[in-house]
Coordinates of C-alpha atoms and ligand atoms in Angstrom, one line a residue:
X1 CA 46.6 131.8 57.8
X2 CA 46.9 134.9 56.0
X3 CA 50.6 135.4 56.5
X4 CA 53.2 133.1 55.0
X5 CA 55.4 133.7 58.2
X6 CA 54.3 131.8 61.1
X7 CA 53.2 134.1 64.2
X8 CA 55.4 133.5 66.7
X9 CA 53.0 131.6 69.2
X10 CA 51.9 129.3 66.1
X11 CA 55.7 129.0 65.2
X12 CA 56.3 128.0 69.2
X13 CA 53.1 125.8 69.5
X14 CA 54.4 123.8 66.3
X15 CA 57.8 123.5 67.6
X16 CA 56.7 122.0 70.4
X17 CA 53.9 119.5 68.4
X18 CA 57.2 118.2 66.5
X19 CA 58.9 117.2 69.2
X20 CA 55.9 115.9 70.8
X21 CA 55.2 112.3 70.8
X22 CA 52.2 110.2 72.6
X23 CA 53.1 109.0 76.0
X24 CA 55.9 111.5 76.1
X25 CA 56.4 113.3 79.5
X26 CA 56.5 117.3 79.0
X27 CA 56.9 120.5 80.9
X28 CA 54.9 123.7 80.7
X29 CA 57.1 126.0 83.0
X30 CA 54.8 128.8 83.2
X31 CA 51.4 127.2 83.3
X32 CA 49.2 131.0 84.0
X33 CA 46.2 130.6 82.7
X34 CA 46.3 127.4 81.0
X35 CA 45.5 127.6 77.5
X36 CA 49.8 125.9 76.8
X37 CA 49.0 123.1 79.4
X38 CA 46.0 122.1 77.6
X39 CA 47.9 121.9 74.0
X40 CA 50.6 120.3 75.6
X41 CA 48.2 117.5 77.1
X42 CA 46.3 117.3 74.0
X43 CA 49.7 116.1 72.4
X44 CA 50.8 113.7 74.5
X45 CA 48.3 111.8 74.6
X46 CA 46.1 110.2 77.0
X47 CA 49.2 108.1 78.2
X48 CA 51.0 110.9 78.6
X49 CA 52.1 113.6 81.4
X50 CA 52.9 117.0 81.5
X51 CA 54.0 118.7 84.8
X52 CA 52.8 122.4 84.9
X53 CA 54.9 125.2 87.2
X54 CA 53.7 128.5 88.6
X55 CA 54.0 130.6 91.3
X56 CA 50.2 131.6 91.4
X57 CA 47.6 130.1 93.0
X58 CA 45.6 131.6 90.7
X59 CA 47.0 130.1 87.7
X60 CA 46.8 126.8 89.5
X61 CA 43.4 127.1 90.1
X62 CA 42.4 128.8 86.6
X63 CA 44.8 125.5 84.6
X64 CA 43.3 123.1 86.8
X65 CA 39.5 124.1 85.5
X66 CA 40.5 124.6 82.0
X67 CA 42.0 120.8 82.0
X68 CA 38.9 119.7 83.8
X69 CA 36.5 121.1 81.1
X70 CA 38.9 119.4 78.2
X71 CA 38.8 116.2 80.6
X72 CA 42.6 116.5 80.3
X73 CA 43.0 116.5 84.2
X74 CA 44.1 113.2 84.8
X75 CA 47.2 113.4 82.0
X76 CA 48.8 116.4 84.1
X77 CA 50.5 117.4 87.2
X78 CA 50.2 120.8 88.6
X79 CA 52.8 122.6 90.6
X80 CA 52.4 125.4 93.1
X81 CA 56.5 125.8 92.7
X82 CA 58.6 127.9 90.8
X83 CA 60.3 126.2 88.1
X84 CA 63.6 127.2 89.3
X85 CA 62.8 123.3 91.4
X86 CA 62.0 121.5 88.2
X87 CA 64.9 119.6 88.4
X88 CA 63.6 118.3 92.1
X89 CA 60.2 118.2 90.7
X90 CA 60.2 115.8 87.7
X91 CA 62.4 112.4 87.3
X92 CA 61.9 111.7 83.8
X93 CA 63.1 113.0 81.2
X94 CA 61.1 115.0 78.7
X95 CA 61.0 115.8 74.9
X96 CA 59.8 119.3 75.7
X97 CA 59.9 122.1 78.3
X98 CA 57.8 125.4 77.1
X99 CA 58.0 129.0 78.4
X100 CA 56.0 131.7 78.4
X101 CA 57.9 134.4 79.9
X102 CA 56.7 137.6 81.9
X103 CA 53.1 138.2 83.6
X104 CA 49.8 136.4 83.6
X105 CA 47.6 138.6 81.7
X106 CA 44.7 140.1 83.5
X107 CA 46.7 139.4 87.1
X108 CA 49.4 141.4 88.9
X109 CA 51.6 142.8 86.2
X110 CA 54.6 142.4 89.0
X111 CA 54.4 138.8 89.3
X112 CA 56.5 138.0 86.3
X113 CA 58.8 135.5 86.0
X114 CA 62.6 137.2 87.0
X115 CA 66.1 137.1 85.1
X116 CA 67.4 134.8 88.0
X117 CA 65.1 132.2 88.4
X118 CA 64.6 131.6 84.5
X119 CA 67.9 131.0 84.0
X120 CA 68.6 128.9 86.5
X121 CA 65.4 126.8 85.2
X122 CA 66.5 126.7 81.6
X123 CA 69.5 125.3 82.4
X124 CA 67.7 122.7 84.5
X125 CA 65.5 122.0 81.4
X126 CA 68.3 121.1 79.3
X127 CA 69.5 118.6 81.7
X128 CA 65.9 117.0 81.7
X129 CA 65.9 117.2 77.7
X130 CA 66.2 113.9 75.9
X131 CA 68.0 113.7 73.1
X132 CA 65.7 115.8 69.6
X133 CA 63.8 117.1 72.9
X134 CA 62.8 120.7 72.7
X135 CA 63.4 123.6 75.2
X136 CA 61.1 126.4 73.8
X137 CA 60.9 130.0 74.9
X138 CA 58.7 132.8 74.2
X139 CA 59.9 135.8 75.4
X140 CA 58.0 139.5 75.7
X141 CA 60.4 142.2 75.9
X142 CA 58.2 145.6 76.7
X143 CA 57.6 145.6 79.8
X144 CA 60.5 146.4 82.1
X145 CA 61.4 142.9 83.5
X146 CA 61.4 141.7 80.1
X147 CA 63.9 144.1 78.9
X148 CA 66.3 142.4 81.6
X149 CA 65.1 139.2 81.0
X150 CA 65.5 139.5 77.4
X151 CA 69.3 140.5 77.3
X152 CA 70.3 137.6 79.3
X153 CA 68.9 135.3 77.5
X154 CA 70.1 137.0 74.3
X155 CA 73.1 136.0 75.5
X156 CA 72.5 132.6 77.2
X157 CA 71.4 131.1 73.7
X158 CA 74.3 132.0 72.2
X159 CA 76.9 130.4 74.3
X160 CA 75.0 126.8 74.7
X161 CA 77.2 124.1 74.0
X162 CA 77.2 123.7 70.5
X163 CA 78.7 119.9 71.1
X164 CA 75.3 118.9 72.9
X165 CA 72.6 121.4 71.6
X166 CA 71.6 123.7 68.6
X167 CA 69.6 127.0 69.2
X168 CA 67.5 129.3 67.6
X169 CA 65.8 132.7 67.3
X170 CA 62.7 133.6 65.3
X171 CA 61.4 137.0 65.4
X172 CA 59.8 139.8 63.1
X173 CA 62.3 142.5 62.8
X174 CA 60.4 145.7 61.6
X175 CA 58.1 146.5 63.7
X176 CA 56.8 149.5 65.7
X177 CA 57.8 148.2 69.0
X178 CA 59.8 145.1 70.7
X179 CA 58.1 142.1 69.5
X180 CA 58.1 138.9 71.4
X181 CA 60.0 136.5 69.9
X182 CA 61.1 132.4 70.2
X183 CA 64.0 131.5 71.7
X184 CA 64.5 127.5 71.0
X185 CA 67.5 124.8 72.2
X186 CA 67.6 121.5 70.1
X187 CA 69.6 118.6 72.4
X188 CA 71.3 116.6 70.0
X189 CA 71.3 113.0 69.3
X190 CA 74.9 111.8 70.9
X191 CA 75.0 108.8 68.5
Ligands
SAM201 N1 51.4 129.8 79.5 C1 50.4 130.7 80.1 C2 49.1 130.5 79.5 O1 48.9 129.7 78.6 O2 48.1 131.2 79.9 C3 50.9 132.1 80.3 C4 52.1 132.3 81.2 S1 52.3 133.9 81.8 C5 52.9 134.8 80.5 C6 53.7 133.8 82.9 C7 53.5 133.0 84.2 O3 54.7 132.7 84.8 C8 52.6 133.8 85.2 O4 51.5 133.1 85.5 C9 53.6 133.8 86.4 O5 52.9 133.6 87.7 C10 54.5 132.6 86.2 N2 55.7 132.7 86.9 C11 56.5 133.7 87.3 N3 57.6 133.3 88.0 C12 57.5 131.9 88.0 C13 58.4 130.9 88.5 N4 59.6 131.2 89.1 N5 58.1 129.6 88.3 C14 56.9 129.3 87.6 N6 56.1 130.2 87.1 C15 56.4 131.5 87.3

């Protein structure tokens, strides 16, 4: 690219191909139109599984056709359930769980994911975290739901346990509005 800093979708996509490996079992929390589940399911591999959330049917439907034209169908499992139940939805554990907070673009600007319901989720995805997995969150702060969201969660990351996990921000700082930013939670390796 052009930039020496990563943007901050390219910085969240190769967090999450790190952590990634084939076979693995991931999470895409927010599955909307697809284009996260497929890169996930690219990277696991064709022995691989990623379970996809949403509330939409619409994002269902739109994820399921994308995989379908990658042929990725078979590798994924899509959800018609907020991720709030991901802890009653998935068994294994997984290396990572991705976010993309906010609304589907294109869609109803007021179905957006809610300060509530995300945090109960991301504390469910660090119980399914193995150890060196990955909970990744990209968070868009200007729109009004997001301004909530995004103080929470400023100060959810900051109390993790820092016995268990390490976390992260990464965000560019000078620009002319809120940017959205990566908010990312390392479990560590107990031995
Ligand atoms: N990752 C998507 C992609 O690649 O197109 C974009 C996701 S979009 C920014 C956010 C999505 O979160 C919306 O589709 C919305 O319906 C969904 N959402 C809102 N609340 C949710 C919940 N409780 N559980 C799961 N998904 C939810």
């Amino acid at each position: 690219g052009p930039f020496i800093f990563e943007q901050i979708i390219h910085f969240a996509d190769s967090l999450a191909k790190r952590s990634i490996k084939p076979e693995d079992t991931v999470i895409d929390a927010t599955m909307g139109n697809g284009y996260d589940t497929v890169k996930l399911a690219q990277w696991v591999g064709p022995n691989g599984l990623v379970h996809a959330f949403d509330i939409q049917p619409q994002a269902l439907q739109r994820t399921q056709e994308r995989l379908q034209e990658h042929n990725l169908l078979e590798r994924c499992k899509l959800h018609l359930r907020g991720h709030q139940f991901m802890a009653d939805t998935v068994n294994d554990e997984v290396s990572v769980v991705l976010f993309n907070l906010g609304y589907l673009p294109g869609q109803d600007k007021l179905i957006t994911t809610e300060v509530d319901t995300t945090l109960l989720a991301i504390e469910q995805a660090l119980t399914l975290l193995k150890e060196s997995g990955v909970l990744i969150i990209v968070v868009y702060p200007g729109h009004e739901q997001g301004r909530v969201e995004q103080d929470a969660l400023n100060h959810w990351i900051k109390q993790v346990d820092t016995r268990r996990y390490r976390s992260l921000r990464y965000q560019f700082e000078n620009t002319a509005a809120p940017a959205p930013y990566v908010l990312a939670v390392e479990k560590l390796k107990t031995s």
